[in-house]
PDB file of C-alpha atoms and ligand atoms in Angstrom:
ATOM      1  CA  MET A   1       0.103   0.336   0.253  1.00 87.00           C
ATOM      2  CA  LYS A   2       1.276   3.527  -0.729  1.00 94.00           C
ATOM      3  CA  PRO A   3       2.772   5.371   2.576  1.00 97.00           C
ATOM      4  CA  ILE A   4       0.135   7.536   4.134  1.00 98.00           C
ATOM      5  CA  LYS A   5       1.991  10.700   4.719  1.00 98.00           C
ATOM      6  CA  PRO A   6       2.137  12.361   1.627  1.00 98.00           C
ATOM      7  CA  ILE A   7      -1.247  11.328   0.635  1.00 98.00           C
ATOM      8  CA  PHE A   8      -2.413  13.082   3.997  1.00 98.00           C
ATOM      9  CA  ASP A   9      -0.320  16.370   3.241  1.00 98.00           C
ATOM     10  CA  GLU A  10      -1.806  16.757  -0.025  1.00 98.00           C
ATOM     11  CA  ILE A  11      -5.212  16.368   0.793  1.00 98.00           C
ATOM     12  CA  THR A  12      -4.720  18.662   3.916  1.00 98.00           C
ATOM     13  CA  LYS A  13      -3.061  21.094   1.511  1.00 98.00           C
ATOM     14  CA  GLN A  14      -6.140  20.768  -0.836  1.00 98.00           C
ATOM     15  CA  LEU A  15      -9.120  21.180   1.810  1.00 98.00           C
ATOM     16  CA  ALA A  16      -6.882  24.406   3.524  1.00 98.00           C
ATOM     17  CA  ALA A  17      -7.236  25.847  -0.047  1.00 98.00           C
ATOM     18  CA  VAL A  18     -10.778  25.799   0.730  1.00 98.00           C
ATOM     19  CA  ASN A  19     -11.188  26.390   4.326  1.00 97.00           C
ATOM     20  CA  ASP A  20      -8.126  25.818   6.615  1.00 96.00           C
ATOM     21  CA  THR A  21     -10.552  24.789   9.567  1.00 97.00           C
ATOM     22  CA  ILE A  22     -11.751  21.643   7.943  1.00 98.00           C
ATOM     23  CA  GLN A  23     -10.701  18.343   9.850  1.00 98.00           C
ATOM     24  CA  ILE A  24     -10.102  15.292   8.377  1.00 98.00           C
ATOM     25  CA  ILE A  25     -11.536  11.961   9.706  1.00 98.00           C
ATOM     26  CA  ALA A  26      -9.983   9.066   8.667  1.00 98.00           C
ATOM     27  CA  VAL A  27     -11.938   5.976   8.078  1.00 98.00           C
ATOM     28  CA  THR A  28      -9.811   3.171   9.001  1.00 98.00           C
ATOM     29  CA  LYS A  29     -12.738   0.475   8.963  1.00 97.00           C
ATOM     30  CA  GLN A  30     -11.261  -1.149   6.214  1.00 97.00           C
ATOM     31  CA  VAL A  31      -7.443  -1.304   7.322  1.00 97.00           C
ATOM     32  CA  ASP A  32      -5.728  -2.904  10.290  1.00 97.00           C
ATOM     33  CA  VAL A  33      -4.113  -1.346  13.488  1.00 97.00           C
ATOM     34  CA  GLU A  34      -0.569  -1.376  11.658  1.00 97.00           C
ATOM     35  CA  ARG A  35      -1.737   1.027   9.233  1.00 97.00           C
ATOM     36  CA  THR A  36      -4.231   3.064  11.187  1.00 98.00           C
ATOM     37  CA  LYS A  37      -0.857   3.549  13.477  1.00 98.00           C
ATOM     38  CA  GLU A  38       0.834   4.792  10.246  1.00 98.00           C
ATOM     39  CA  ALA A  39      -2.128   7.128   9.591  1.00 98.00           C
ATOM     40  CA  ILE A  40      -1.598   8.713  13.243  1.00 98.00           C
ATOM     41  CA  GLN A  41       2.656   8.969  12.548  1.00 98.00           C
ATOM     42  CA  ALA A  42       1.511  10.870   9.418  1.00 98.00           C
ATOM     43  CA  GLY A  43      -0.680  13.434  11.336  1.00 98.00           C
ATOM     44  CA  VAL A  44      -4.048  12.071  11.484  1.00 98.00           C
ATOM     45  CA  ILE A  45      -6.151  13.040  15.033  1.00 98.00           C
ATOM     46  CA  HIS A  46      -9.717  12.247  13.859  1.00 98.00           C
ATOM     47  CA  LEU A  47     -10.238   8.359  13.748  1.00 98.00           C
ATOM     48  CA  GLY A  48     -13.461   6.677  12.180  1.00 98.00           C
ATOM     49  CA  GLU A  49     -14.875   3.239  12.465  1.00 98.00           C
ATOM     50  CA  ASN A  50     -18.198   1.844  11.877  1.00 97.00           C
ATOM     51  CA  ARG A  51     -18.256  -1.377  13.574  1.00 97.00           C
ATOM     52  CA  PRO A  52     -18.437  -2.078  17.556  1.00 97.00           C
ATOM     53  CA  GLU A  53     -15.929  -4.900  16.709  1.00 97.00           C
ATOM     54  CA  GLY A  54     -13.368  -2.770  14.167  1.00 97.00           C
ATOM     55  CA  LEU A  55     -13.725   0.097  16.766  1.00 98.00           C
ATOM     56  CA  SER A  56     -12.605  -1.803  20.043  1.00 97.00           C
ATOM     57  CA  LYS A  57      -9.604  -3.782  18.498  1.00 97.00           C
ATOM     58  CA  LYS A  58      -8.351  -0.511  17.431  1.00 98.00           C
ATOM     59  CA  LEU A  59      -9.222   1.038  21.010  1.00 98.00           C
ATOM     60  CA  GLU A  60      -7.257  -1.819  22.629  1.00 98.00           C
ATOM     61  CA  ALA A  61      -4.058  -1.310  20.543  1.00 98.00           C
ATOM     62  CA  ILE A  62      -3.683   2.572  20.170  1.00 98.00           C
ATOM     63  CA  ASP A  63      -3.250   4.624  22.949  1.00 96.00           C
ATOM     64  CA  GLU A  64      -2.182   7.855  21.173  1.00 96.00           C
ATOM     65  CA  ASN A  65      -4.055  10.947  22.052  1.00 96.00           C
ATOM     66  CA  VAL A  66      -6.880  10.648  19.155  1.00 98.00           C
ATOM     67  CA  SER A  67     -10.491  11.342  18.814  1.00 98.00           C
ATOM     68  CA  TRP A  68     -12.470   8.347  17.781  1.00 98.00           C
ATOM     69  CA  HIS A  69     -15.905   8.853  15.815  1.00 98.00           C
ATOM     70  CA  TYR A  70     -18.474   6.159  15.396  1.00 98.00           C
ATOM     71  CA  ILE A  71     -19.589   6.901  11.806  1.00 97.00           C
ATOM     72  CA  GLY A  72     -21.864   4.001  11.111  1.00 91.00           C
ATOM     73  CA  ASN A  73     -25.144   2.801  11.579  1.00 95.00           C
ATOM     74  CA  LEU A  74     -25.319   1.701  15.699  1.00 97.00           C
ATOM     75  CA  GLN A  75     -27.624  -1.048  16.266  1.00 97.00           C
ATOM     76  CA  THR A  76     -29.447   0.120  19.795  1.00 98.00           C
ATOM     77  CA  ARG A  77     -28.205  -3.508  21.387  1.00 98.00           C
ATOM     78  CA  LYS A  78     -24.724  -2.112  20.972  1.00 98.00           C
ATOM     79  CA  VAL A  79     -25.065   1.105  22.184  1.00 98.00           C
ATOM     80  CA  LYS A  80     -23.457   0.031  25.665  1.00 98.00           C
ATOM     81  CA  ASP A  81     -20.430  -1.646  23.803  1.00 97.00           C
ATOM     82  CA  VAL A  82     -19.815   1.794  22.223  1.00 98.00           C
ATOM     83  CA  ILE A  83     -21.008   4.889  23.541  1.00 98.00           C
ATOM     84  CA  ASN A  84     -18.490   5.617  26.399  1.00 98.00           C
ATOM     85  CA  GLU A  85     -15.773   4.691  24.279  1.00 98.00           C
ATOM     86  CA  ILE A  86     -16.104   7.549  21.559  1.00 98.00           C
ATOM     87  CA  ASP A  87     -15.890  11.270  21.362  1.00 98.00           C
ATOM     88  CA  TYR A  88     -18.449  11.486  18.505  1.00 98.00           C
ATOM     89  CA  LEU A  89     -21.116   9.769  16.860  1.00 98.00           C
ATOM     90  CA  HIS A  90     -22.234  10.277  13.397  1.00 98.00           C
ATOM     91  CA  SER A  91     -25.223   8.550  13.009  1.00 98.00           C
ATOM     92  CA  LEU A  92     -28.025   9.460  15.432  1.00 98.00           C
ATOM     93  CA  ASP A  93     -31.108   8.962  13.319  1.00 98.00           C
ATOM     94  CA  ARG A  94     -33.675   7.650  15.541  1.00 97.00           C
ATOM     95  CA  LEU A  95     -35.493   8.382  19.023  1.00 98.00           C
ATOM     96  CA  SER A  96     -35.044   4.507  20.107  1.00 98.00           C
ATOM     97  CA  LEU A  97     -31.251   4.915  19.674  1.00 98.00           C
ATOM     98  CA  ALA A  98     -31.275   8.579  21.664  1.00 98.00           C
ATOM     99  CA  LYS A  99     -33.305   7.052  24.433  1.00 98.00           C
ATOM    100  CA  GLU A 100     -30.716   4.186  24.707  1.00 98.00           C
ATOM    101  CA  ILE A 101     -27.999   6.445  24.605  1.00 98.00           C
ATOM    102  CA  GLN A 102     -29.524   8.393  27.660  1.00 98.00           C
ATOM    103  CA  LYS A 103     -29.704   5.392  29.378  1.00 98.00           C
ATOM    104  CA  ARG A 104     -25.976   3.905  28.824  1.00 98.00           C
ATOM    105  CA  ALA A 105     -23.974   7.120  28.325  1.00 98.00           C
ATOM    106  CA  THR A 106     -22.225   8.381  31.540  1.00 98.00           C
ATOM    107  CA  ARG A 107     -21.847  11.700  30.284  1.00 98.00           C
ATOM    108  CA  PRO A 108     -23.175  13.703  27.303  1.00 98.00           C
ATOM    109  CA  ILE A 109     -22.111  12.225  24.113  1.00 98.00           C
ATOM    110  CA  ASN A 110     -21.393  14.875  21.047  1.00 98.00           C
ATOM    111  CA  CYS A 111     -23.369  13.404  18.284  1.00 99.00           C
ATOM    112  CA  PHE A 112     -24.321  14.337  14.918  1.00 99.00           C
ATOM    113  CA  VAL A 113     -28.163  13.613  13.575  1.00 98.00           C
ATOM    114  CA  GLN A 114     -27.952  11.977  10.250  1.00 98.00           C
ATOM    115  CA  VAL A 115     -29.927  13.312   7.830  1.00 98.00           C
ATOM    116  CA  ASN A 116     -30.879  11.429   4.261  1.00 97.00           C
ATOM    117  CA  VAL A 117     -30.790  14.701   2.214  1.00 95.00           C
ATOM    118  CA  SER A 118     -30.737  12.626  -0.966  1.00 89.00           C
ATOM    119  CA  GLY A 119     -33.867  10.722  -0.139  1.00 87.00           C
ATOM    120  CA  GLU A 120     -32.557   7.754  -1.422  1.00 86.00           C
ATOM    121  CA  GLU A 121     -34.398   4.616  -0.216  1.00 84.00           C
ATOM    122  CA  SER A 122     -31.465   2.673   0.730  1.00 82.00           C
ATOM    123  CA  LYS A 123     -30.039   5.541   2.809  1.00 83.00           C
ATOM    124  CA  SER A 124     -30.581   5.827   6.620  1.00 90.00           C
ATOM    125  CA  GLY A 125     -31.215   9.016   8.427  1.00 97.00           C
ATOM    126  CA  VAL A 126     -33.864  11.762   9.389  1.00 97.00           C
ATOM    127  CA  GLU A 127     -35.883  12.952   6.123  1.00 97.00           C
ATOM    128  CA  PRO A 128     -34.690  16.687   6.057  1.00 97.00           C
ATOM    129  CA  GLU A 129     -38.361  17.942   6.538  1.00 97.00           C
ATOM    130  CA  ASP A 130     -38.537  15.989  10.296  1.00 98.00           C
ATOM    131  CA  THR A 131     -35.164  17.508  11.156  1.00 98.00           C
ATOM    132  CA  LEU A 132     -36.072  20.092  13.009  1.00 98.00           C
ATOM    133  CA  ASP A 133     -38.837  18.580  14.860  1.00 98.00           C
ATOM    134  CA  PHE A 134     -36.529  15.413  15.906  1.00 98.00           C
ATOM    135  CA  ILE A 135     -33.787  17.751  17.149  1.00 98.00           C
ATOM    136  CA  GLN A 136     -36.322  19.526  19.201  1.00 98.00           C
ATOM    137  CA  SER A 137     -37.508  16.295  20.742  1.00 98.00           C
ATOM    138  CA  LEU A 138     -33.799  15.516  21.594  1.00 98.00           C
ATOM    139  CA  GLU A 139     -33.959  17.901  24.408  1.00 98.00           C
ATOM    140  CA  ALA A 140     -35.619  15.455  26.733  1.00 96.00           C
ATOM    141  CA  TYR A 141     -32.337  13.712  26.269  1.00 98.00           C
ATOM    142  CA  ASN A 142     -29.243  15.531  28.686  1.00 98.00           C
ATOM    143  CA  ASN A 143     -26.822  13.156  27.523  1.00 98.00           C
ATOM    144  CA  ILE A 144     -27.236  13.869  23.662  1.00 98.00           C
ATOM    145  CA  ARG A 145     -25.504  17.208  22.721  1.00 98.00           C
ATOM    146  CA  VAL A 146     -26.374  18.027  19.089  1.00 99.00           C
ATOM    147  CA  VAL A 147     -22.828  19.313  17.724  1.00 99.00           C
ATOM    148  CA  GLY A 148     -24.109  18.717  13.793  1.00 99.00           C
ATOM    149  CA  LEU A 149     -25.472  16.944  11.018  1.00 98.00           C
ATOM    150  CA  MET A 150     -24.155  14.492   9.111  1.00 98.00           C
ATOM    151  CA  THR A 151     -24.880  12.940   5.380  1.00 98.00           C
ATOM    152  CA  MET A 152     -23.780  10.456   2.954  1.00 96.00           C
ATOM    153  CA  ALA A 153     -23.894  11.886  -0.882  1.00 94.00           C
ATOM    154  CA  PRO A 154     -26.165  10.269  -3.358  1.00 92.00           C
ATOM    155  CA  ASN A 155     -24.660   7.258  -5.319  1.00 89.00           C
ATOM    156  CA  THR A 156     -24.207   9.078  -8.528  1.00 93.00           C
ATOM    157  CA  THR A 157     -21.082  10.584 -10.628  1.00 93.00           C
ATOM    158  CA  ASP A 158     -22.955  13.582 -11.093  1.00 96.00           C
ATOM    159  CA  GLU A 159     -21.160  16.472  -9.270  1.00 97.00           C
ATOM    160  CA  SER A 160     -24.311  18.771  -9.231  1.00 97.00           C
ATOM    161  CA  VAL A 161     -26.288  16.516  -7.621  1.00 97.00           C
ATOM    162  CA  ILE A 162     -24.039  15.772  -5.051  1.00 97.00           C
ATOM    163  CA  ARG A 163     -23.333  19.348  -4.257  1.00 98.00           C
ATOM    164  CA  LYS A 164     -26.858  20.213  -4.040  1.00 97.00           C
ATOM    165  CA  ALA A 165     -27.025  17.602  -1.380  1.00 97.00           C
ATOM    166  CA  PHE A 166     -24.312  18.944   0.654  1.00 98.00           C
ATOM    167  CA  LYS A 167     -25.768  22.399   0.260  1.00 98.00           C
ATOM    168  CA  GLY A 168     -29.170  21.095   1.597  1.00 98.00           C
ATOM    169  CA  LEU A 169     -27.629  19.859   4.280  1.00 98.00           C
ATOM    170  CA  LYS A 170     -25.439  23.062   5.481  1.00 98.00           C
ATOM    171  CA  SER A 171     -28.806  24.872   4.774  1.00 98.00           C
ATOM    172  CA  LEU A 172     -30.280  22.773   7.429  1.00 98.00           C
ATOM    173  CA  GLN A 173     -27.743  23.113   9.899  1.00 98.00           C
ATOM    174  CA  LEU A 174     -27.969  26.503   9.610  1.00 98.00           C
ATOM    175  CA  GLN A 175     -31.332  26.583  10.390  1.00 98.00           C
ATOM    176  CA  VAL A 176     -30.966  24.392  13.711  1.00 98.00           C
ATOM    177  CA  SER A 177     -28.087  26.450  14.535  1.00 98.00           C
ATOM    178  CA  GLU A 178     -30.413  29.806  14.497  1.00 98.00           C
ATOM    179  CA  LYS A 179     -32.747  28.225  16.825  1.00 98.00           C
ATOM    180  CA  ASN A 180     -30.340  28.419  19.495  1.00 98.00           C
ATOM    181  CA  TRP A 181     -31.170  25.459  21.251  1.00 98.00           C
ATOM    182  CA  ALA A 182     -28.800  24.725  24.607  1.00 98.00           C
ATOM    183  CA  HIS A 183     -28.836  20.776  23.983  1.00 98.00           C
ATOM    184  CA  ALA A 184     -28.319  21.582  19.947  1.00 98.00           C
ATOM    185  CA  PRO A 185     -25.729  24.063  19.216  1.00 98.00           C
ATOM    186  CA  CYS A 186     -25.315  22.240  15.689  1.00 98.00           C
ATOM    187  CA  THR A 187     -22.247  24.386  14.327  1.00 98.00           C
ATOM    188  CA  GLU A 188     -20.823  21.350  12.494  1.00 98.00           C
ATOM    189  CA  CYS A 189     -21.562  19.604   9.171  1.00 98.00           C
ATOM    190  CA  SER A 190     -20.046  15.921   8.601  1.00 98.00           C
ATOM    191  CA  MET A 191     -19.967  15.104   4.619  1.00 98.00           C
ATOM    192  CA  GLY A 192     -17.746  14.300   1.883  1.00 98.00           C
ATOM    193  CA  MET A 193     -15.796  10.624   1.636  1.00 98.00           C
ATOM    194  CA  SER A 194     -12.930   9.516  -0.788  1.00 98.00           C
ATOM    195  CA  ASN A 195     -14.671  10.506  -4.131  1.00 96.00           C
ATOM    196  CA  ASP A 196     -16.321  13.984  -3.058  1.00 97.00           C
ATOM    197  CA  TYR A 197     -14.720  15.844  -0.011  1.00 98.00           C
ATOM    198  CA  LEU A 198     -13.686  18.696  -1.906  1.00 98.00           C
ATOM    199  CA  ILE A 199     -17.394  19.172  -3.083  1.00 98.00           C
ATOM    200  CA  ALA A 200     -18.239  18.826   0.551  1.00 98.00           C
ATOM    201  CA  ALA A 201     -15.444  21.537   1.678  1.00 98.00           C
ATOM    202  CA  GLN A 202     -16.797  23.967  -0.762  1.00 98.00           C
ATOM    203  CA  GLU A 203     -20.330  23.461   0.402  1.00 98.00           C
ATOM    204  CA  GLY A 204     -18.927  24.199   4.112  1.00 98.00           C
ATOM    205  CA  ALA A 205     -18.204  20.965   5.350  1.00 98.00           C
ATOM    206  CA  SER A 206     -16.323  21.168   9.139  1.00 98.00           C
ATOM    207  CA  PHE A 207     -15.570  17.330   9.005  1.00 98.00           C
ATOM    208  CA  VAL A 208     -14.662  15.130   5.768  1.00 98.00           C
ATOM    209  CA  ARG A 209     -14.583  11.215   6.373  1.00 98.00           C
ATOM    210  CA  ILE A 210     -12.023   9.944   4.014  1.00 98.00           C
ATOM    211  CA  GLY A 211     -11.543   6.354   4.107  1.00 98.00           C
ATOM    212  CA  THR A 212     -10.230   4.752   0.588  1.00 98.00           C
ATOM    213  CA  ALA A 213      -8.369   7.759  -0.903  1.00 98.00           C
ATOM    214  CA  LEU A 214      -6.388   8.453   2.382  1.00 98.00           C
ATOM    215  CA  VAL A 215      -5.387   4.650   3.763  1.00 98.00           C
ATOM    216  CA  GLY A 216      -6.767   2.650   1.307  1.00 96.00           C
ATOM    217  CA  ALA A 217      -8.788  -0.661   1.837  1.00 92.00           C
ATOM    218  CA  GLU A 218      -7.368  -4.133   2.878  1.00 78.00           C
ATOM    219  CA  SER A 219      -8.560  -5.848  -0.286  1.00 58.00           C
ATOM    220  CA  GLU A 220      -6.049  -3.787  -2.424  1.00 49.00           C
ATOM    221  CA  ALA A 221      -3.551  -4.636   0.072  1.00 44.00           C
ATOM    222  CA  GLY A 222      -0.200  -5.068  -1.528  1.00 41.00           C
TER     223      GLY A 222
HETATM  224  C1  PLP B 301     -16.862   3.842   4.911  1.00 87.68           C
HETATM  225  C2  PLP B 301     -17.413   5.271   5.147  1.00 87.68           C
HETATM  226  C3  PLP B 301     -16.771   6.518   4.845  1.00 87.68           C
HETATM  227  C4  PLP B 301     -15.414   6.332   3.980  1.00 87.68           C
HETATM  228  O1  PLP B 301     -15.808   6.253   2.604  1.00 87.68           O
HETATM  229  P1  PLP B 301     -14.537   6.132   1.500  1.00 87.68           P
HETATM  230  O2  PLP B 301     -15.193   6.196   0.269  1.00 87.68           O
HETATM  231  O3  PLP B 301     -13.737   4.975   1.357  1.00 87.68           O
HETATM  232  O4  PLP B 301     -13.691   7.033   1.700  1.00 87.68           O
HETATM  233  C5  PLP B 301     -17.437   7.657   5.229  1.00 87.68           C
HETATM  234  N1  PLP B 301     -18.588   7.623   5.988  1.00 87.68           N
HETATM  235  C6  PLP B 301     -19.390   6.575   6.375  1.00 87.68           C
HETATM  236  C7  PLP B 301     -20.307   6.611   6.694  1.00 87.68           C
HETATM  237  C8  PLP B 301     -18.748   5.454   5.650  1.00 87.68           C
HETATM  238  O5  PLP B 301     -18.993   4.348   6.194  1.00 87.68           O
END
């Protein structure tokens, strides 16, 4: 696999040309502990995992002071294994999940509410038109702090469609933050992956989640 450092430096430079406050989350779900450590050596400080097993394996092996992001769909019965181990949850998408987090968390958890901006059936997330009501209802859970919104771009190579989705998320995020809800500062947008992180940056992402383009995928090892 290619060394991570030059790739990380290049992506950092590309993003900084748009906005130098954007944070890169290295999505390490497809790579092993060694490769994850190489990413940290290269300067990565945010790591993203999408399975409880993958997360605990990495947590056991890595003592560096990094931030852990859980980016995948989280099953309610897995909340207890994950929620107190992470710094950010990117996939809060239902009240049943909020209730379980409230019950299991030992401190307020930084959460992104996942929004299905593209409206694709296969994607999880709250519908855009339900987002304000959903977030307002989270006020009842003092272990949940809504730091921002998260979305996955639609499955298309049409840049204008992707851009529109990111614009939609940004606009919703501003609507929520303008409410000045104490439990939901909602200042952040988590959007953009390997194929579309620059578009996301241009549309106001504060966290991009990059896996394949940064650390690679184990299937292509060699
Ligand atoms: C896997 C994954 C990513 C990273 O995807 P790449 O295309 O490999 O960059 C980002 N966000 C989520 C939610 C993911 O599941």
